[in-house]
Amino acid sequence: MNNISINSKNNRGLIIGFSLAILFQISILLVEYIGSALPIWTGQPIILKTEPIDPRSLFRGNYVALNYEINRIPFMEGAKKHKVVYVTLQIDENGVYHYESAHFEKPKHGIFIRGRIIDRHTSSRTNKKLMRVNYGIEAFFMPKEKALETERKARGKSEVIVYIGSNGKARGHSFSCLGDDCDIENDEEIVKIIPISNN
Amino acid sequence: MFFGNFRDKLIKESDEWINNEIISNAQLEKMLDNYDKSSQKKNSLGYYLLLAFGALFFGIAFMLIMSHNWDSIPDPIKTISLFTFTLAINTAGAFVFIKGKEQMGSILLLFGSIMLGVSIMLIAQIYHLGDYYPDGIYWWAMGILPIMLLTKNRFIAILFIVLSSLWMGTDFIEGFFPLSYPILATLALIISLYFEKSKALFLLSFAGLSYWAFSAISFYFANYYSHFFQDMIFLLLSSMAILSYGFVLKLSNVSNPLFPSFKKAEINWQEYSYFIFKIMLFTSLVTLFFLSYKFSWRLWDVRDINSNLIIIPVLCSIFSIGINIKNDLFSKVFISAISVYITLSIIMLSVFSLHYSTAALFTSGFLFLSGIGLIYYGIKSDRAYCYYIGLISLITLMITRYFNLIGDYIGSAIIFAISACILVASAKFWKRNQNKKLENNHE
């Protein structure tokens, strides 16, 4: 009788333990999913122009490395590796967004995107101190065949639709245009960013 | 027999002995009680492993079909499928485990753990997550942790420690500090020490903790954009070697473990100790071999070591010798020898600024004596690996130092002659030892 009660106690413990463990696993997936999808559900779509790292291998296999104009911004005093930075985006008379300024505190208004400082370097052309910032939108996944096809169409020019949430977190969504298509005007709601000349 | 051991072979042999009335059934049972019964468990493990691989290949076939059509499946369907499969496999595994079929349940839960990682990666792909990727590995490991603690299964534990160590390594590389790693590795270590016999799990946990300790010191004292110079790395690695040997030798002779009631009887800490000791011994001898050349010392810039930091290997030596003070003679002699060698070498170079060739000569001498010591101990205590490692180190040292140890032909001839005497003497000593044992058995 004692053995049976010990066994049922053990079983009850295991049932509770496994239930909590599986719930925990599903919660991990749920948090990841919500964190990914929330900017798309609630955020504002903008288009960012990508700068090809290497036009010949911009799209590689299943993983596309994208380099945006806002990935390199002027160096800030107090900048340290992995520090969070908020980059405000400025709209000009053509309705185009581009880099305006960067802050360590979250801005109270305006469109801003949240990133982390990766490193600092000096531009070889202008000798200006710059820092590289990543925003979590530098990866774009697509099958290898599609990637090669897209590379062929893009020919070094592409724009990506990015959704930015109210906290500055961004998610890449899709390509807005590739190659020669990037010269035509887009929808009013989605504003294009034209590249500023390399500094 | 693939999963057999000595006990199984004995059972097979005993048929003839019983038929010829050399021994009785009762005597056989008494003999068999002295040997490891775990081969029965190993046979059923083989059955489940075959089932597991079968299920794994079905799963891979299904995933390949999914991958082929992946692009055409809408994102919400993909996401729901991933959630469903993860939930289904883990729930099935938990159900089977609770019903008493622990091995089958553990295998399903192992697949469930792998499925969790696949889901994390695929959700990141679906939504083009370019965020800090080691976080994905960390949460995969954390998702497996409760399953590991509930099942105490070695395969799940091995997956857990591999993921945790991967996260630890990538965090350090990216410039972050994996503070919680020691807790994760210690949990995996506890599984191997108390609940499930697994040399691989023990090795991975122990090696992971050692690597974390070394990297943590480097991380704390070195700047983000610069690292320790070679001399500091040498100092830390050699101090860690002393500590590691101390712990491993202590493990072979722990008389009163903490919480003994939790420890499974078949888990033998001495086995773990010998296993790690063999690996460390071989690695150390290869290292010593390279250190018997002056270029290795020059490479590490050992003379640049700050003399105030000599206290580190000294303290490590005192600690390691201290915890082994009640151990057997071999452990005491070994840990003392290695501690003295390391500490003296560093002192000679950093404090007295002796030439690197002196350190190389000192190392050659130490290697020579260690070889003799290991041969002697191997013969005396029937530890074949000690004997062979001692033999190999002696022969390798002689052959490779043929040209340049002393300098001239006469010098080399003397060394070869001495080595020949040692090898002949060890062969005679071995034979005498074997004869003595045979005589004792007959008595």
PDB file of C-alpha atoms in Angstrom, chain B residues 173-385:
ATOM      1  CA  ILE B 173      33.297  35.544 -28.753  1.00  0.00           C
ATOM      2  CA  GLU B 174      30.625  38.242 -29.142  1.00  0.00           C
ATOM      3  CA  GLY B 175      31.939  40.061 -26.082  1.00  0.00           C
ATOM      4  CA  PHE B 176      29.205  39.110 -23.588  1.00  0.00           C
ATOM      5  CA  PHE B 177      29.730  37.291 -20.306  1.00  0.00           C
ATOM      6  CA  PRO B 178      27.752  34.032 -19.851  1.00  0.00           C
ATOM      7  CA  LEU B 179      27.225  34.390 -16.131  1.00  0.00           C
ATOM      8  CA  SER B 180      24.775  31.522 -15.675  1.00  0.00           C
ATOM      9  CA  TYR B 181      26.898  28.882 -17.416  1.00  0.00           C
ATOM     10  CA  PRO B 182      28.470  27.409 -14.234  1.00  0.00           C
ATOM     11  CA  ILE B 183      24.997  26.681 -12.861  1.00  0.00           C
ATOM     12  CA  LEU B 184      23.926  24.942 -16.074  1.00  0.00           C
ATOM     13  CA  ALA B 185      27.131  22.901 -16.346  1.00  0.00           C
ATOM     14  CA  THR B 186      26.998  21.946 -12.669  1.00  0.00           C
ATOM     15  CA  LEU B 187      23.449  20.606 -13.103  1.00  0.00           C
ATOM     16  CA  ALA B 188      24.637  18.429 -15.996  1.00  0.00           C
ATOM     17  CA  LEU B 189      27.639  17.342 -13.903  1.00  0.00           C
ATOM     18  CA  ILE B 190      25.337  16.338 -11.033  1.00  0.00           C
ATOM     19  CA  ILE B 191      23.322  14.141 -13.417  1.00  0.00           C
ATOM     20  CA  SER B 192      26.515  12.278 -14.346  1.00  0.00           C
ATOM     21  CA  LEU B 193      27.765  12.028 -10.736  1.00  0.00           C
ATOM     22  CA  TYR B 194      24.534  10.887  -9.111  1.00  0.00           C
ATOM     23  CA  PHE B 195      21.890   9.765 -11.549  1.00  0.00           C
ATOM     24  CA  GLU B 196      23.156   8.473 -14.861  1.00  0.00           C
ATOM     25  CA  LYS B 197      26.473   6.857 -15.689  1.00  0.00           C
ATOM     26  CA  SER B 198      27.972   8.708 -18.649  1.00  0.00           C
ATOM     27  CA  LYS B 199      31.646   9.422 -19.211  1.00  0.00           C
ATOM     28  CA  ALA B 200      30.823  11.697 -22.156  1.00  0.00           C
ATOM     29  CA  LEU B 201      28.488  13.806 -20.013  1.00  0.00           C
ATOM     30  CA  PHE B 202      31.039  14.022 -17.210  1.00  0.00           C
ATOM     31  CA  LEU B 203      33.810  14.991 -19.627  1.00  0.00           C
ATOM     32  CA  LEU B 204      31.726  17.669 -21.381  1.00  0.00           C
ATOM     33  CA  SER B 205      30.565  19.220 -18.092  1.00  0.00           C
ATOM     34  CA  PHE B 206      34.031  19.172 -16.545  1.00  0.00           C
ATOM     35  CA  ALA B 207      35.702  20.522 -19.685  1.00  0.00           C
ATOM     36  CA  GLY B 208      33.001  23.185 -20.061  1.00  0.00           C
ATOM     37  CA  LEU B 209      33.446  24.405 -16.484  1.00  0.00           C
ATOM     38  CA  SER B 210      37.239  24.510 -16.909  1.00  0.00           C
ATOM     39  CA  TYR B 211      36.923  26.489 -20.140  1.00  0.00           C
ATOM     40  CA  TRP B 212      34.451  28.895 -18.534  1.00  0.00           C
ATOM     41  CA  ALA B 213      36.802  29.507 -15.599  1.00  0.00           C
ATOM     42  CA  PHE B 214      39.704  30.251 -17.917  1.00  0.00           C
ATOM     43  CA  SER B 215      37.614  32.485 -20.212  1.00  0.00           C
ATOM     44  CA  ALA B 216      36.014  34.298 -17.266  1.00  0.00           C
ATOM     45  CA  ILE B 217      39.428  35.310 -15.906  1.00  0.00           C
ATOM     46  CA  SER B 218      40.535  36.406 -19.377  1.00  0.00           C
ATOM     47  CA  PHE B 219      37.285  38.334 -19.870  1.00  0.00           C
ATOM     48  CA  TYR B 220      37.423  40.033 -16.477  1.00  0.00           C
ATOM     49  CA  PHE B 221      41.027  41.140 -16.601  1.00  0.00           C
ATOM     50  CA  ALA B 222      41.373  41.781 -20.333  1.00  0.00           C
ATOM     51  CA  ASN B 223      39.754  44.666 -22.138  1.00  0.00           C
ATOM     52  CA  TYR B 224      37.132  44.153 -24.859  1.00  0.00           C
ATOM     53  CA  TYR B 225      39.522  45.274 -27.557  1.00  0.00           C
ATOM     54  CA  SER B 226      42.646  43.596 -26.307  1.00  0.00           C
ATOM     55  CA  HIS B 227      43.393  40.231 -24.816  1.00  0.00           C
ATOM     56  CA  PHE B 228      45.901  38.683 -22.525  1.00  0.00           C
ATOM     57  CA  PHE B 229      49.371  38.289 -23.874  1.00  0.00           C
ATOM     58  CA  GLN B 230      50.748  34.783 -24.261  1.00  0.00           C
ATOM     59  CA  ASP B 231      52.611  34.798 -20.958  1.00  0.00           C
ATOM     60  CA  MET B 232      49.427  35.401 -18.980  1.00  0.00           C
ATOM     61  CA  ILE B 233      47.582  32.698 -20.922  1.00  0.00           C
ATOM     62  CA  PHE B 234      50.435  30.287 -20.145  1.00  0.00           C
ATOM     63  CA  LEU B 235      50.276  31.151 -16.446  1.00  0.00           C
ATOM     64  CA  LEU B 236      46.501  30.658 -16.287  1.00  0.00           C
ATOM     65  CA  LEU B 237      46.496  27.428 -18.304  1.00  0.00           C
ATOM     66  CA  SER B 238      49.259  25.843 -16.227  1.00  0.00           C
ATOM     67  CA  SER B 239      47.553  26.865 -12.965  1.00  0.00           C
ATOM     68  CA  MET B 240      44.314  25.392 -14.260  1.00  0.00           C
ATOM     69  CA  ALA B 241      46.119  22.181 -15.166  1.00  0.00           C
ATOM     70  CA  ILE B 242      47.302  21.872 -11.547  1.00  0.00           C
ATOM     71  CA  LEU B 243      43.773  22.489 -10.247  1.00  0.00           C
ATOM     72  CA  SER B 244      42.182  20.093 -12.750  1.00  0.00           C
ATOM     73  CA  TYR B 245      44.588  17.296 -11.831  1.00  0.00           C
ATOM     74  CA  GLY B 246      43.907  17.988  -8.173  1.00  0.00           C
ATOM     75  CA  PHE B 247      40.150  17.631  -8.643  1.00  0.00           C
ATOM     76  CA  VAL B 248      40.376  14.581 -10.888  1.00  0.00           C
ATOM     77  CA  LEU B 249      42.700  12.723  -8.517  1.00  0.00           C
ATOM     78  CA  LYS B 250      40.518  13.680  -5.548  1.00  0.00           C
ATOM     79  CA  LEU B 251      37.475  12.295  -7.360  1.00  0.00           C
ATOM     80  CA  SER B 252      39.146   8.881  -7.509  1.00  0.00           C
ATOM     81  CA  ASN B 253      39.136   8.718  -3.725  1.00  0.00           C
ATOM     82  CA  VAL B 254      36.065  10.484  -2.363  1.00  0.00           C
ATOM     83  CA  SER B 255      35.138   8.484   0.717  1.00  0.00           C
ATOM     84  CA  ASN B 256      32.066  10.476   1.841  1.00  0.00           C
ATOM     85  CA  PRO B 257      30.166  12.025  -1.065  1.00  0.00           C
ATOM     86  CA  LEU B 258      27.475  14.617  -0.378  1.00  0.00           C
ATOM     87  CA  PHE B 259      23.905  13.233  -0.427  1.00  0.00           C
ATOM     88  CA  PRO B 260      24.968   9.579  -0.824  1.00  0.00           C
ATOM     89  CA  SER B 261      21.347   8.359  -0.894  1.00  0.00           C
ATOM     90  CA  PHE B 262      20.786  10.037  -4.277  1.00  0.00           C
ATOM     91  CA  LYS B 263      23.779   8.358  -5.892  1.00  0.00           C
ATOM     92  CA  LYS B 264      23.069   5.313  -8.038  1.00  0.00           C
ATOM     93  CA  ALA B 265      25.176   2.354  -6.951  1.00  0.00           C
ATOM     94  CA  GLU B 266      26.501   1.599 -10.440  1.00  0.00           C
ATOM     95  CA  ILE B 267      27.991   5.088 -10.832  1.00  0.00           C
ATOM     96  CA  ASN B 268      31.639   4.783  -9.958  1.00  0.00           C
ATOM     97  CA  TRP B 269      33.421   8.115  -9.534  1.00  0.00           C
ATOM     98  CA  GLN B 270      36.756   6.338  -9.743  1.00  0.00           C
ATOM     99  CA  GLU B 271      35.909   5.280 -13.314  1.00  0.00           C
ATOM    100  CA  TYR B 272      35.252   8.885 -14.244  1.00  0.00           C
ATOM    101  CA  SER B 273      38.475   9.927 -12.601  1.00  0.00           C
ATOM    102  CA  TYR B 274      40.541   7.368 -14.521  1.00  0.00           C
ATOM    103  CA  PHE B 275      38.821   8.269 -17.766  1.00  0.00           C
ATOM    104  CA  ILE B 276      39.591  11.989 -17.452  1.00  0.00           C
ATOM    105  CA  PHE B 277      43.020  11.284 -15.995  1.00  0.00           C
ATOM    106  CA  LYS B 278      44.002   9.215 -19.049  1.00  0.00           C
ATOM    107  CA  ILE B 279      42.954  12.002 -21.416  1.00  0.00           C
ATOM    108  CA  MET B 280      44.706  14.667 -19.341  1.00  0.00           C
ATOM    109  CA  LEU B 281      47.828  12.550 -18.980  1.00  0.00           C
ATOM    110  CA  PHE B 282      48.129  12.013 -22.708  1.00  0.00           C
ATOM    111  CA  THR B 283      47.500  15.714 -23.439  1.00  0.00           C
ATOM    112  CA  SER B 284      50.025  16.754 -20.788  1.00  0.00           C
ATOM    113  CA  LEU B 285      52.708  14.485 -22.152  1.00  0.00           C
ATOM    114  CA  VAL B 286      52.249  15.841 -25.670  1.00  0.00           C
ATOM    115  CA  THR B 287      52.472  19.372 -24.233  1.00  0.00           C
ATOM    116  CA  LEU B 288      55.578  18.499 -22.222  1.00  0.00           C
ATOM    117  CA  PHE B 289      57.133  17.040 -25.303  1.00  0.00           C
ATOM    118  CA  PHE B 290      56.762  20.395 -27.074  1.00  0.00           C
ATOM    119  CA  LEU B 291      57.977  22.216 -23.983  1.00  0.00           C
ATOM    120  CA  SER B 292      61.157  20.166 -24.076  1.00  0.00           C
ATOM    121  CA  TYR B 293      62.125  22.482 -26.947  1.00  0.00           C
ATOM    122  CA  LYS B 294      63.144  26.052 -26.157  1.00  0.00           C
ATOM    123  CA  PHE B 295      61.112  27.552 -29.047  1.00  0.00           C
ATOM    124  CA  SER B 296      57.875  26.623 -27.185  1.00  0.00           C
ATOM    125  CA  TRP B 297      58.922  28.624 -24.118  1.00  0.00           C
ATOM    126  CA  ARG B 298      59.938  31.527 -26.347  1.00  0.00           C
ATOM    127  CA  LEU B 299      56.540  31.358 -28.090  1.00  0.00           C
ATOM    128  CA  TRP B 300      54.771  31.847 -24.749  1.00  0.00           C
ATOM    129  CA  ASP B 301      57.116  34.655 -23.610  1.00  0.00           C
ATOM    130  CA  VAL B 302      57.195  33.035 -20.183  1.00  0.00           C
ATOM    131  CA  ARG B 303      59.993  35.319 -18.960  1.00  0.00           C
ATOM    132  CA  ASP B 304      57.592  38.269 -19.275  1.00  0.00           C
ATOM    133  CA  ILE B 305      55.302  36.876 -16.557  1.00  0.00           C
ATOM    134  CA  ASN B 306      54.949  39.375 -13.713  1.00  0.00           C
ATOM    135  CA  SER B 307      56.759  37.817 -10.745  1.00  0.00           C
ATOM    136  CA  ASN B 308      53.954  38.940  -8.387  1.00  0.00           C
ATOM    137  CA  LEU B 309      51.627  36.575 -10.211  1.00  0.00           C
ATOM    138  CA  ILE B 310      53.698  33.514  -9.281  1.00  0.00           C
ATOM    139  CA  ILE B 311      51.373  33.318  -6.303  1.00  0.00           C
ATOM    140  CA  ILE B 312      48.651  31.923  -8.615  1.00  0.00           C
ATOM    141  CA  PRO B 313      50.312  28.582  -9.466  1.00  0.00           C
ATOM    142  CA  VAL B 314      51.674  28.385  -5.906  1.00  0.00           C
ATOM    143  CA  LEU B 315      48.189  28.696  -4.401  1.00  0.00           C
ATOM    144  CA  CYS B 316      46.772  26.227  -6.934  1.00  0.00           C
ATOM    145  CA  SER B 317      49.548  23.756  -6.028  1.00  0.00           C
ATOM    146  CA  ILE B 318      48.922  24.111  -2.282  1.00  0.00           C
ATOM    147  CA  PHE B 319      45.191  23.586  -2.803  1.00  0.00           C
ATOM    148  CA  SER B 320      45.559  20.564  -5.116  1.00  0.00           C
ATOM    149  CA  ILE B 321      48.139  18.865  -2.906  1.00  0.00           C
ATOM    150  CA  GLY B 322      46.045  19.684   0.148  1.00  0.00           C
ATOM    151  CA  ILE B 323      42.864  18.030  -1.119  1.00  0.00           C
ATOM    152  CA  ASN B 324      44.837  14.919  -2.072  1.00  0.00           C
ATOM    153  CA  ILE B 325      46.803  14.631   1.174  1.00  0.00           C
ATOM    154  CA  LYS B 326      44.736  11.633   2.272  1.00  0.00           C
ATOM    155  CA  ASN B 327      44.775  10.018  -1.140  1.00  0.00           C
ATOM    156  CA  ASP B 328      46.938   7.084  -2.276  1.00  0.00           C
ATOM    157  CA  LEU B 329      50.702   7.409  -2.810  1.00  0.00           C
ATOM    158  CA  PHE B 330      50.507   7.696  -6.604  1.00  0.00           C
ATOM    159  CA  SER B 331      48.057  10.620  -6.425  1.00  0.00           C
ATOM    160  CA  LYS B 332      50.193  12.429  -3.851  1.00  0.00           C
ATOM    161  CA  VAL B 333      53.417  11.915  -5.788  1.00  0.00           C
ATOM    162  CA  PHE B 334      51.825  12.806  -9.130  1.00  0.00           C
ATOM    163  CA  ILE B 335      50.159  16.022  -8.022  1.00  0.00           C
ATOM    164  CA  SER B 336      53.259  17.097  -6.117  1.00  0.00           C
ATOM    165  CA  ALA B 337      55.515  16.399  -9.098  1.00  0.00           C
ATOM    166  CA  ILE B 338      53.367  18.268 -11.604  1.00  0.00           C
ATOM    167  CA  SER B 339      52.885  21.218  -9.229  1.00  0.00           C
ATOM    168  CA  VAL B 340      56.604  21.484  -8.473  1.00  0.00           C
ATOM    169  CA  TYR B 341      57.528  21.202 -12.143  1.00  0.00           C
ATOM    170  CA  ILE B 342      55.111  23.944 -13.277  1.00  0.00           C
ATOM    171  CA  THR B 343      55.841  26.319 -10.423  1.00  0.00           C
ATOM    172  CA  LEU B 344      59.614  25.848 -10.608  1.00  0.00           C
ATOM    173  CA  SER B 345      59.667  26.347 -14.395  1.00  0.00           C
ATOM    174  CA  ILE B 346      57.763  29.620 -14.117  1.00  0.00           C
ATOM    175  CA  ILE B 347      59.929  30.828 -11.200  1.00  0.00           C
ATOM    176  CA  MET B 348      63.144  29.936 -13.039  1.00  0.00           C
ATOM    177  CA  LEU B 349      62.161  31.994 -16.043  1.00  0.00           C
ATOM    178  CA  SER B 350      60.185  34.934 -14.676  1.00  0.00           C
ATOM    179  CA  VAL B 351      62.067  35.555 -11.402  1.00  0.00           C
ATOM    180  CA  PHE B 352      65.605  34.376 -12.206  1.00  0.00           C
ATOM    181  CA  SER B 353      65.373  35.074 -15.969  1.00  0.00           C
ATOM    182  CA  LEU B 354      67.174  31.871 -16.847  1.00  0.00           C
ATOM    183  CA  HIS B 355      67.581  30.974 -20.470  1.00  0.00           C
ATOM    184  CA  TYR B 356      64.777  29.162 -22.277  1.00  0.00           C
ATOM    185  CA  SER B 357      67.109  26.287 -23.012  1.00  0.00           C
ATOM    186  CA  THR B 358      67.367  25.670 -19.256  1.00  0.00           C
ATOM    187  CA  ALA B 359      63.589  25.306 -19.065  1.00  0.00           C
ATOM    188  CA  ALA B 360      63.661  22.976 -22.080  1.00  0.00           C
ATOM    189  CA  LEU B 361      66.365  20.836 -20.443  1.00  0.00           C
ATOM    190  CA  PHE B 362      64.446  20.806 -17.153  1.00  0.00           C
ATOM    191  CA  THR B 363      61.322  19.674 -19.033  1.00  0.00           C
ATOM    192  CA  SER B 364      63.246  16.918 -20.803  1.00  0.00           C
ATOM    193  CA  GLY B 365      64.522  15.704 -17.466  1.00  0.00           C
ATOM    194  CA  PHE B 366      61.020  15.836 -15.995  1.00  0.00           C
ATOM    195  CA  LEU B 367      59.615  13.954 -18.987  1.00  0.00           C
ATOM    196  CA  PHE B 368      62.349  11.330 -18.632  1.00  0.00           C
ATOM    197  CA  LEU B 369      61.646  10.799 -14.932  1.00  0.00           C
ATOM    198  CA  SER B 370      57.871  10.856 -15.480  1.00  0.00           C
ATOM    199  CA  GLY B 371      58.221   8.138 -18.108  1.00  0.00           C
ATOM    200  CA  ILE B 372      60.146   5.959 -15.656  1.00  0.00           C
ATOM    201  CA  GLY B 373      57.652   6.703 -12.901  1.00  0.00           C
ATOM    202  CA  LEU B 374      54.659   5.850 -15.065  1.00  0.00           C
ATOM    203  CA  ILE B 375      56.234   2.596 -16.248  1.00  0.00           C
ATOM    204  CA  TYR B 376      56.961   1.600 -12.634  1.00  0.00           C
ATOM    205  CA  TYR B 377      53.482   2.543 -11.417  1.00  0.00           C
ATOM    206  CA  GLY B 378      51.839   0.867 -14.426  1.00  0.00           C
ATOM    207  CA  ILE B 379      53.559  -2.437 -13.707  1.00  0.00           C
ATOM    208  CA  LYS B 380      53.118  -2.256  -9.926  1.00  0.00           C
ATOM    209  CA  SER B 381      49.380  -1.522 -10.006  1.00  0.00           C
ATOM    210  CA  ASP B 382      48.435  -3.254 -13.259  1.00  0.00           C
ATOM    211  CA  ARG B 383      47.442  -0.019 -14.969  1.00  0.00           C
ATOM    212  CA  ALA B 384      48.295  -0.683 -18.594  1.00  0.00           C
ATOM    213  CA  TYR B 385      47.633   2.873 -19.782  1.00  0.00           C
TER     214      TYR B 385
END
